[in-house]
PDB file of C-alpha atoms in Angstrom:
ATOM      1  CA  GLN A1042     172.470  32.567 125.823  1.00 60.00           C
ATOM      2  CA  ASP A1043     171.904  30.106 123.011  1.00 91.00           C
ATOM      3  CA  HIS A1044     168.578  28.820 124.401  1.00 95.00           C
ATOM      4  CA  GLU A1045     167.063  32.142 124.502  1.00 96.00           C
ATOM      5  CA  GLN A1046     167.757  32.544 120.601  1.00 96.00           C
ATOM      6  CA  ALA A1047     166.248  29.401 119.985  1.00 96.00           C
ATOM      7  CA  PHE A1048     163.224  29.930 121.888  1.00 98.00           C
ATOM      8  CA  SER A1049     162.839  33.495 120.111  1.00 97.00           C
ATOM      9  CA  LYS A1050     162.905  31.412 116.837  1.00 97.00           C
ATOM     10  CA  VAL A1051     160.250  28.973 118.002  1.00 98.00           C
ATOM     11  CA  VAL A1052     158.042  31.820 119.077  1.00 98.00           C
ATOM     12  CA  VAL A1053     158.269  33.448 115.684  1.00 98.00           C
ATOM     13  CA  GLU A1054     157.946  30.215 113.350  1.00 98.00           C
ATOM     14  CA  LEU A1055     155.087  29.249 115.543  1.00 98.00           C
ATOM     15  CA  ARG A1056     153.390  32.594 114.983  1.00 98.00           C
ATOM     16  CA  LYS A1057     153.893  32.277 111.278  1.00 98.00           C
ATOM     17  CA  ARG A1058     152.496  28.922 111.154  1.00 98.00           C
ATOM     18  CA  TYR A1059     149.783  29.226 113.679  1.00 97.00           C
ATOM     19  CA  PRO A1060     148.311  32.702 113.604  1.00 96.00           C
ATOM     20  CA  GLY A1061     145.984  33.738 116.448  1.00 96.00           C
ATOM     21  CA  HIS A1062     146.841  30.529 118.619  1.00 97.00           C
ATOM     22  CA  ILE A1063     150.332  31.509 120.048  1.00 98.00           C
ATOM     23  CA  LEU A1064     149.977  34.128 123.175  1.00 98.00           C
ATOM     24  CA  PRO A1065     151.174  37.626 122.255  1.00 98.00           C
ATOM     25  CA  ASP A1066     154.584  38.957 123.702  1.00 97.00           C
ATOM     26  CA  GLU A1067     152.876  40.894 126.499  1.00 97.00           C
ATOM     27  CA  ASP A1068     151.366  37.731 127.936  1.00 97.00           C
ATOM     28  CA  LEU A1069     154.425  35.531 127.656  1.00 98.00           C
ATOM     29  CA  GLN A1070     156.029  35.170 131.421  1.00 97.00           C
ATOM     30  CA  TRP A1071     158.578  32.712 132.942  1.00 98.00           C
ATOM     31  CA  VAL A1072     156.452  30.824 135.795  1.00 98.00           C
ATOM     32  CA  PHE A1073     157.930  28.639 138.440  1.00 97.00           C
ATOM     33  CA  VAL A1074     156.554  24.963 138.116  1.00 96.00           C
ATOM     34  CA  ASN A1075     156.802  22.917 141.377  1.00 96.00           C
ATOM     35  CA  ALA A1076     155.460  19.231 140.683  1.00 96.00           C
ATOM     36  CA  GLY A1077     156.772  15.588 141.730  1.00 96.00           C
ATOM     37  CA  GLY A1078     159.219  16.956 143.738  1.00 96.00           C
ATOM     38  CA  TRP A1079     161.065  18.719 140.984  1.00 97.00           C
ATOM     39  CA  MET A1080     161.169  22.632 140.178  1.00 97.00           C
ATOM     40  CA  GLY A1081     161.522  24.335 136.817  1.00 98.00           C
ATOM     41  CA  SER A1082     159.955  27.310 134.788  1.00 98.00           C
ATOM     42  CA  MET A1083     157.646  27.620 131.900  1.00 98.00           C
ATOM     43  CA  CYS A1084     156.783  30.133 129.347  1.00 98.00           C
ATOM     44  CA  LEU A1085     153.115  28.970 128.116  1.00 98.00           C
ATOM     45  CA  LEU A1086     152.761  29.794 124.341  1.00 98.00           C
ATOM     46  CA  HIS A1087     149.492  27.828 123.493  1.00 98.00           C
ATOM     47  CA  ALA A1088     146.585  26.334 125.412  1.00 97.00           C
ATOM     48  CA  SER A1089     143.447  24.382 124.785  1.00 95.00           C
ATOM     49  CA  LEU A1090     141.468  21.564 126.315  1.00 94.00           C
ATOM     50  CA  THR A1091     143.523  19.180 124.098  1.00 96.00           C
ATOM     51  CA  GLU A1092     146.574  20.933 123.326  1.00 97.00           C
ATOM     52  CA  TYR A1093     149.553  23.008 124.860  1.00 98.00           C
ATOM     53  CA  VAL A1094     153.047  24.401 123.770  1.00 98.00           C
ATOM     54  CA  LEU A1095     155.401  25.800 126.224  1.00 98.00           C
ATOM     55  CA  LEU A1096     158.969  26.462 126.801  1.00 98.00           C
ATOM     56  CA  PHE A1097     160.540  24.721 129.842  1.00 98.00           C
ATOM     57  CA  GLY A1098     163.628  24.247 131.875  1.00 98.00           C
ATOM     58  CA  THR A1099     165.759  24.666 134.740  1.00 98.00           C
ATOM     59  CA  ALA A1100     168.695  26.778 135.885  1.00 98.00           C
ATOM     60  CA  VAL A1101     169.265  24.252 138.595  1.00 98.00           C
ATOM     61  CA  ASP A1102     169.717  20.594 138.753  1.00 98.00           C
ATOM     62  CA  THR A1103     166.416  18.991 139.869  1.00 98.00           C
ATOM     63  CA  SER A1104     164.705  15.754 139.923  1.00 98.00           C
ATOM     64  CA  GLY A1105     161.614  14.024 140.773  1.00 98.00           C
ATOM     65  CA  HIS A1106     158.323  12.227 139.507  1.00 97.00           C
ATOM     66  CA  SER A1107     157.048  12.755 136.229  1.00 97.00           C
ATOM     67  CA  GLY A1108     153.381  12.666 136.789  1.00 95.00           C
ATOM     68  CA  ARG A1109     150.900  10.241 134.898  1.00 95.00           C
ATOM     69  CA  TYR A1110     148.488  11.707 132.706  1.00 94.00           C
ATOM     70  CA  TRP A1111     145.793  11.193 130.181  1.00 95.00           C
ATOM     71  CA  ALA A1112     147.902  13.196 127.426  1.00 97.00           C
ATOM     72  CA  GLU A1113     151.109  12.564 125.523  1.00 97.00           C
ATOM     73  CA  ILE A1114     153.871  14.868 125.945  1.00 97.00           C
ATOM     74  CA  SER A1115     156.943  15.396 123.802  1.00 98.00           C
ATOM     75  CA  ASP A1116     159.981  17.395 124.764  1.00 98.00           C
ATOM     76  CA  THR A1117     162.527  18.364 122.427  1.00 98.00           C
ATOM     77  CA  ILE A1118     165.815  19.488 124.143  1.00 98.00           C
ATOM     78  CA  ILE A1119     167.555  22.577 123.257  1.00 98.00           C
ATOM     79  CA  SER A1120     170.420  22.567 125.757  1.00 98.00           C
ATOM     80  CA  GLY A1121     171.614  20.603 128.685  1.00 98.00           C
ATOM     81  CA  THR A1122     170.681  17.064 129.630  1.00 98.00           C
ATOM     82  CA  PHE A1123     167.527  15.126 130.488  1.00 98.00           C
ATOM     83  CA  ARG A1124     167.682  11.639 132.349  1.00 98.00           C
ATOM     84  CA  GLN A1125     164.614   9.585 132.398  1.00 98.00           C
ATOM     85  CA  TRP A1126     164.162   6.283 134.234  1.00 98.00           C
ATOM     86  CA  LYS A1127     160.928   4.435 133.007  1.00 97.00           C
ATOM     87  CA  GLU A1128     158.598   2.378 135.433  1.00 96.00           C
ATOM     88  CA  GLY A1129     159.155  -1.194 135.274  1.00 96.00           C
ATOM     89  CA  THR A1130     162.875  -0.755 134.236  1.00 97.00           C
ATOM     90  CA  THR A1131     166.265  -0.797 136.131  1.00 98.00           C
ATOM     91  CA  LYS A1132     168.352   1.680 133.896  1.00 98.00           C
ATOM     92  CA  SER A1133     167.789   5.267 132.970  1.00 98.00           C
ATOM     93  CA  GLU A1134     168.420   6.901 129.591  1.00 98.00           C
ATOM     94  CA  MET A1135     170.192  10.195 129.101  1.00 98.00           C
ATOM     95  CA  TYR A1136     168.882  12.649 126.624  1.00 98.00           C
ATOM     96  CA  TYR A1137     170.818  15.451 124.753  1.00 98.00           C
ATOM     97  CA  PRO A1138     170.173  18.614 122.539  1.00 97.00           C
ATOM     98  CA  GLY A1139     168.016  17.772 119.453  1.00 97.00           C
ATOM     99  CA  ASP A1140     166.600  14.651 121.044  1.00 98.00           C
ATOM    100  CA  THR A1141     162.723  14.337 121.478  1.00 98.00           C
ATOM    101  CA  ILE A1142     161.503  12.541 124.434  1.00 97.00           C
ATOM    102  CA  VAL A1143     157.764  11.244 124.381  1.00 97.00           C
ATOM    103  CA  HIS A1144     155.942  10.572 127.478  1.00 96.00           C
ATOM    104  CA  ARG A1145     153.133   8.479 126.637  1.00 97.00           C
ATOM    105  CA  ALA A1146     149.521   8.975 128.043  1.00 96.00           C
ATOM    106  CA  GLY A1147     149.378   6.855 131.197  1.00 96.00           C
ATOM    107  CA  GLU A1148     153.237   6.377 131.536  1.00 97.00           C
ATOM    108  CA  ALA A1149     155.153   7.421 134.751  1.00 96.00           C
ATOM    109  CA  THR A1150     158.719   7.993 135.055  1.00 98.00           C
ATOM    110  CA  SER A1151     161.721   9.561 137.138  1.00 98.00           C
ATOM    111  CA  VAL A1152     163.020  12.632 135.630  1.00 98.00           C
ATOM    112  CA  GLN A1153     166.399  14.387 136.309  1.00 98.00           C
ATOM    113  CA  TRP A1154     167.341  17.684 134.656  1.00 98.00           C
ATOM    114  CA  THR A1155     170.888  19.078 134.688  1.00 98.00           C
ATOM    115  CA  ALA A1156     171.339  23.116 135.444  1.00 98.00           C
ATOM    116  CA  GLY A1157     170.850  24.907 132.059  1.00 98.00           C
ATOM    117  CA  THR A1158     168.582  22.186 130.458  1.00 98.00           C
ATOM    118  CA  TRP A1159     165.840  24.040 128.423  1.00 98.00           C
ATOM    119  CA  MET A1160     163.429  22.520 125.858  1.00 98.00           C
ATOM    120  CA  VAL A1161     160.288  23.058 123.826  1.00 98.00           C
ATOM    121  CA  GLU A1162     157.248  21.159 125.223  1.00 98.00           C
ATOM    122  CA  TYR A1163     154.120  19.915 123.326  1.00 98.00           C
ATOM    123  CA  GLY A1164     151.095  18.221 125.152  1.00 97.00           C
ATOM    124  CA  ARG A1165     148.200  16.514 123.442  1.00 98.00           C
ATOM    125  CA  GLY A1166     145.308  15.023 125.051  1.00 97.00           C
ATOM    126  CA  PHE A1167     143.077  15.942 128.050  1.00 95.00           C
ATOM    127  CA  ILE A1168     145.018  18.597 129.103  1.00 95.00           C
ATOM    128  CA  PRO A1169     142.846  19.508 132.154  1.00 91.00           C
ATOM    129  CA  SER A1170     144.215  16.071 133.499  1.00 91.00           C
ATOM    130  CA  THR A1171     147.852  17.470 133.996  1.00 92.00           C
ATOM    131  CA  LEU A1172     146.722  20.331 136.045  1.00 91.00           C
ATOM    132  CA  GLY A1173     146.115  18.358 139.188  1.00 91.00           C
ATOM    133  CA  PHE A1174     149.971  17.582 139.167  1.00 94.00           C
ATOM    134  CA  ALA A1175     151.301  20.627 137.687  1.00 93.00           C
ATOM    135  CA  LEU A1176     149.657  22.466 140.704  1.00 94.00           C
ATOM    136  CA  ALA A1177     149.662  20.155 143.539  1.00 94.00           C
ATOM    137  CA  ASP A1178     153.326  21.110 144.962  1.00 95.00           C
ATOM    138  CA  THR A1179     152.314  24.798 144.320  1.00 95.00           C
ATOM    139  CA  ILE A1180     149.056  24.413 146.644  1.00 95.00           C
ATOM    140  CA  PHE A1181     150.273  22.030 149.330  1.00 95.00           C
ATOM    141  CA  SER A1182     153.733  22.350 149.678  1.00 95.00           C
ATOM    142  CA  THR A1183     155.345  25.662 148.572  1.00 95.00           C
ATOM    143  CA  GLN A1184     151.925  27.417 149.012  1.00 96.00           C
ATOM    144  CA  ASP A1185     153.224  29.890 146.536  1.00 96.00           C
ATOM    145  CA  PHE A1186     149.768  31.460 145.583  1.00 97.00           C
ATOM    146  CA  LEU A1187     151.108  33.956 143.384  1.00 96.00           C
ATOM    147  CA  THR A1188     152.829  31.505 141.194  1.00 96.00           C
ATOM    148  CA  LEU A1189     149.396  29.635 141.293  1.00 96.00           C
ATOM    149  CA  TYR A1190     147.744  32.735 140.073  1.00 97.00           C
ATOM    150  CA  TYR A1191     150.445  33.294 137.133  1.00 97.00           C
ATOM    151  CA  THR A1192     149.924  29.934 136.161  1.00 96.00           C
ATOM    152  CA  VAL A1193     145.985  29.964 136.054  1.00 96.00           C
ATOM    153  CA  ARG A1194     145.973  33.513 134.644  1.00 97.00           C
ATOM    154  CA  VAL A1195     148.227  32.418 131.552  1.00 97.00           C
ATOM    155  CA  TYR A1196     146.259  29.204 130.976  1.00 96.00           C
ATOM    156  CA  ILE A1197     142.901  31.087 131.038  1.00 96.00           C
ATOM    157  CA  LYS A1198     144.492  33.650 128.532  1.00 97.00           C
ATOM    158  CA  GLY A1199     145.508  30.961 126.304  1.00 97.00           C
ATOM    159  CA  MET A1200     142.110  29.220 126.301  1.00 96.00           C
ATOM    160  CA  LEU A1201     140.451  32.582 125.558  1.00 96.00           C
ATOM    161  CA  LEU A1202     142.621  33.189 122.648  1.00 97.00           C
ATOM    162  CA  GLU A1203     141.733  29.836 121.410  1.00 95.00           C
ATOM    163  CA  ALA A1204     138.144  30.399 121.765  1.00 95.00           C
ATOM    164  CA  ASN A1205     138.322  34.026 120.156  1.00 95.00           C
ATOM    165  CA  THR A1206     140.366  32.585 117.348  1.00 95.00           C
ATOM    166  CA  PHE A1207     137.717  29.705 116.723  1.00 94.00           C
ATOM    167  CA  LEU A1208     134.915  31.938 117.010  1.00 94.00           C
ATOM    168  CA  THR A1209     136.468  34.461 114.463  1.00 93.00           C
ATOM    169  CA  GLU A1210     137.341  31.636 112.079  1.00 92.00           C
ATOM    170  CA  ALA A1211     134.053  30.501 112.457  1.00 92.00           C
ATOM    171  CA  GLY A1212     132.667  33.722 111.258  1.00 89.00           C
ATOM    172  CA  LEU A1213     130.883  34.417 114.453  1.00 87.00           C
ATOM    173  CA  PHE A1214     132.900  37.653 115.327  1.00 77.00           C
TER     174      PHE A1214
END
């Protein structure tokens, strides 16, 4: 699987460049995400109040609403295709491996992924503003509380890693 090899390289490079900011292997877990009518899977690598980095994708065709956030989100496609229809337009755009799509803060779009689409996602802004959308379908539609637990747990682990790294670099630990 080419995307799995690419993901492994991304994790290795991020750990080299940002030591103490990428979750250890034992905390990396692929977790379902149900949001805006679409279903995908994510593996969180880094989380703070102002940033996150994750691996994302889907093994099945899926589509829905992007959500509207107080954060800017960029996705770099590793494999597959991603179609985006921006609010206020009448045509969609298709993106391919190597392309990076930027979802600006406050923007809403229709999104569609083909089966086998995998990407690296970076979010920057007020990250807690993304959680309502990211968790609403899981809580109110699928009622998959085990997935909710996994999602909240990995986000908390990411936040604790950030706090530990910050305090260590500040000389408090």
